[in-house]
Amino acid sequence: MDVLRGYPNYIVQIEGNNVTIDYVPPSISEASGVDVDEDTKPIIRIWGIIDGEKLKILKASVIKGEESRDLDESEIQFWLSYVDQGGG
């Protein structure tokens, strides 16, 4: 979690043992350098609890405006691998 706090696209909030992580991925315009008309940026929100020195993920969702979709375990594992390899 300390590593994620160093990345500008992450917001880490800790209340007791409860953790909420928001990841705002770069827009298509930001990632490509090409001006693309985009409406609302998606947010990936991860809820977890601190268990000793580990974070136990309880749920993760992609939220875009009023729409929300839960991530399945393979999508969560993909994100964890990305973060573990230094992705931010």
PDB file of C-alpha atoms in Angstrom:
ATOM      1  CA  MET A   1       0.000   0.000   0.000  1.00  0.00           C
ATOM      2  CA  ASP A   2       2.900   2.338   0.677  1.00  0.00           C
ATOM      3  CA  VAL A   3       4.107   1.738  -2.883  1.00  0.00           C
ATOM      4  CA  LEU A   4       0.690   2.631  -4.297  1.00  0.00           C
ATOM      5  CA  ARG A   5       0.660   5.903  -2.391  1.00  0.00           C
ATOM      6  CA  GLY A   6       3.687   6.936  -4.452  1.00  0.00           C
ATOM      7  CA  TYR A   7       1.746   6.673  -7.713  1.00  0.00           C
ATOM      8  CA  PRO A   8      -0.378   9.680  -8.725  1.00  0.00           C
ATOM      9  CA  ASN A   9      -3.245   7.550 -10.077  1.00  0.00           C
ATOM     10  CA  TYR A  10      -3.884   5.831  -6.719  1.00  0.00           C
ATOM     11  CA  ILE A  11      -5.756   7.038  -3.655  1.00  0.00           C
ATOM     12  CA  VAL A  12      -5.308   4.803  -0.594  1.00  0.00           C
ATOM     13  CA  GLN A  13      -7.580   5.315   2.407  1.00  0.00           C
ATOM     14  CA  ILE A  14      -7.122   3.380   5.651  1.00  0.00           C
ATOM     15  CA  GLU A  15      -9.599   3.400   8.542  1.00  0.00           C
ATOM     16  CA  GLY A  16      -8.555   0.967  11.242  1.00  0.00           C
ATOM     17  CA  ASN A  17      -8.061  -2.329   9.391  1.00  0.00           C
ATOM     18  CA  ASN A  18     -10.336  -1.338   6.491  1.00  0.00           C
ATOM     19  CA  VAL A  19      -8.697  -0.234   3.256  1.00  0.00           C
ATOM     20  CA  THR A  20     -10.147   1.365   0.142  1.00  0.00           C
ATOM     21  CA  ILE A  21      -7.942   1.824  -2.913  1.00  0.00           C
ATOM     22  CA  ASP A  22      -9.085   3.893  -5.884  1.00  0.00           C
ATOM     23  CA  TYR A  23      -7.168   3.626  -9.140  1.00  0.00           C
ATOM     24  CA  VAL A  24      -7.924   6.105 -11.902  1.00  0.00           C
ATOM     25  CA  PRO A  25      -6.373   4.763 -15.098  1.00  0.00           C
ATOM     26  CA  PRO A  26      -5.086   7.258 -17.644  1.00  0.00           C
ATOM     27  CA  SER A  27      -7.602   8.299 -20.268  1.00  0.00           C
ATOM     28  CA  ILE A  28      -7.118   7.284 -23.883  1.00  0.00           C
ATOM     29  CA  SER A  29      -6.023  10.879 -24.569  1.00  0.00           C
ATOM     30  CA  GLU A  30      -3.472  10.797 -21.740  1.00  0.00           C
ATOM     31  CA  ALA A  31      -2.141   7.371 -22.709  1.00  0.00           C
ATOM     32  CA  SER A  32      -1.916   7.982 -26.451  1.00  0.00           C
ATOM     33  CA  GLY A  33      -1.295  11.699 -26.698  1.00  0.00           C
ATOM     34  CA  VAL A  34      -4.206  11.904 -29.142  1.00  0.00           C
ATOM     35  CA  ASP A  35      -7.159  14.125 -28.236  1.00  0.00           C
ATOM     36  CA  VAL A  36     -10.176  11.825 -27.881  1.00  0.00           C
ATOM     37  CA  ASP A  37     -13.612  12.963 -26.728  1.00  0.00           C
ATOM     38  CA  GLU A  38     -14.255  11.064 -23.499  1.00  0.00           C
ATOM     39  CA  ASP A  39     -17.031  11.402 -21.001  1.00  0.00           C
ATOM     40  CA  THR A  40     -16.531   9.979 -17.504  1.00  0.00           C
ATOM     41  CA  LYS A  41     -13.297   8.250 -16.509  1.00  0.00           C
ATOM     42  CA  PRO A  42     -13.653   4.833 -14.905  1.00  0.00           C
ATOM     43  CA  ILE A  43     -12.377   4.211 -11.383  1.00  0.00           C
ATOM     44  CA  ILE A  44     -11.221   0.846 -10.146  1.00  0.00           C
ATOM     45  CA  ARG A  45     -12.141   0.593  -6.461  1.00  0.00           C
ATOM     46  CA  ILE A  46     -10.712  -2.146  -4.254  1.00  0.00           C
ATOM     47  CA  TRP A  47     -11.981  -2.869  -0.756  1.00  0.00           C
ATOM     48  CA  GLY A  48      -9.896  -4.895   1.663  1.00  0.00           C
ATOM     49  CA  ILE A  49      -8.797  -5.457   5.219  1.00  0.00           C
ATOM     50  CA  ILE A  50      -5.336  -5.471   6.727  1.00  0.00           C
ATOM     51  CA  ASP A  51      -4.478  -8.943   7.994  1.00  0.00           C
ATOM     52  CA  GLY A  52      -1.109  -8.763   9.759  1.00  0.00           C
ATOM     53  CA  GLU A  53       1.266  -7.437   7.118  1.00  0.00           C
ATOM     54  CA  LYS A  54      -0.946  -8.427   4.194  1.00  0.00           C
ATOM     55  CA  LEU A  55      -3.951  -6.885   2.505  1.00  0.00           C
ATOM     56  CA  LYS A  56      -6.874  -9.254   2.047  1.00  0.00           C
ATOM     57  CA  ILE A  57      -8.975  -8.081  -0.898  1.00  0.00           C
ATOM     58  CA  LEU A  58     -12.692  -8.422  -0.260  1.00  0.00           C
ATOM     59  CA  LYS A  59     -14.114  -6.909  -3.428  1.00  0.00           C
ATOM     60  CA  ALA A  60     -13.096  -4.893  -6.476  1.00  0.00           C
ATOM     61  CA  SER A  61     -15.260  -3.004  -8.938  1.00  0.00           C
ATOM     62  CA  VAL A  62     -14.975  -0.814 -12.003  1.00  0.00           C
ATOM     63  CA  ILE A  63     -17.129   2.263 -11.511  1.00  0.00           C
ATOM     64  CA  LYS A  64     -17.989   4.608 -14.366  1.00  0.00           C
ATOM     65  CA  GLY A  65     -20.526   7.270 -13.540  1.00  0.00           C
ATOM     66  CA  GLU A  66     -23.593   5.502 -12.174  1.00  0.00           C
ATOM     67  CA  GLU A  67     -22.562   2.124 -13.615  1.00  0.00           C
ATOM     68  CA  SER A  68     -20.574  -0.463 -11.664  1.00  0.00           C
ATOM     69  CA  ARG A  69     -19.232  -3.930 -12.459  1.00  0.00           C
ATOM     70  CA  ASP A  70     -17.501  -6.268 -10.032  1.00  0.00           C
ATOM     71  CA  LEU A  71     -14.126  -7.629 -11.114  1.00  0.00           C
ATOM     72  CA  ASP A  72     -13.774 -11.383 -11.099  1.00  0.00           C
ATOM     73  CA  GLU A  73     -10.831 -13.125  -9.447  1.00  0.00           C
ATOM     74  CA  SER A  74      -8.781 -13.366 -12.663  1.00  0.00           C
ATOM     75  CA  GLU A  75      -9.095  -9.602 -13.210  1.00  0.00           C
ATOM     76  CA  ILE A  76      -8.039  -8.931  -9.624  1.00  0.00           C
ATOM     77  CA  GLN A  77      -5.055 -11.275 -10.025  1.00  0.00           C
ATOM     78  CA  PHE A  78      -4.073  -9.475 -13.236  1.00  0.00           C
ATOM     79  CA  TRP A  79      -4.094  -6.130 -11.388  1.00  0.00           C
ATOM     80  CA  LEU A  80      -2.092  -7.589  -8.471  1.00  0.00           C
ATOM     81  CA  SER A  81       0.531  -8.938 -10.894  1.00  0.00           C
ATOM     82  CA  TYR A  82       0.712  -5.545 -12.598  1.00  0.00           C
ATOM     83  CA  VAL A  83       1.246  -3.754  -9.275  1.00  0.00           C
ATOM     84  CA  ASP A  84       3.718  -6.395  -8.083  1.00  0.00           C
ATOM     85  CA  GLN A  85       5.834  -5.804 -11.202  1.00  0.00           C
ATOM     86  CA  GLY A  86       6.005  -2.076 -10.459  1.00  0.00           C
ATOM     87  CA  GLY A  87       3.018  -0.986 -12.530  1.00  0.00           C
ATOM     88  CA  GLY A  88       1.320   2.135 -11.369  1.00  0.00           C
TER      89      GLY A  88
END
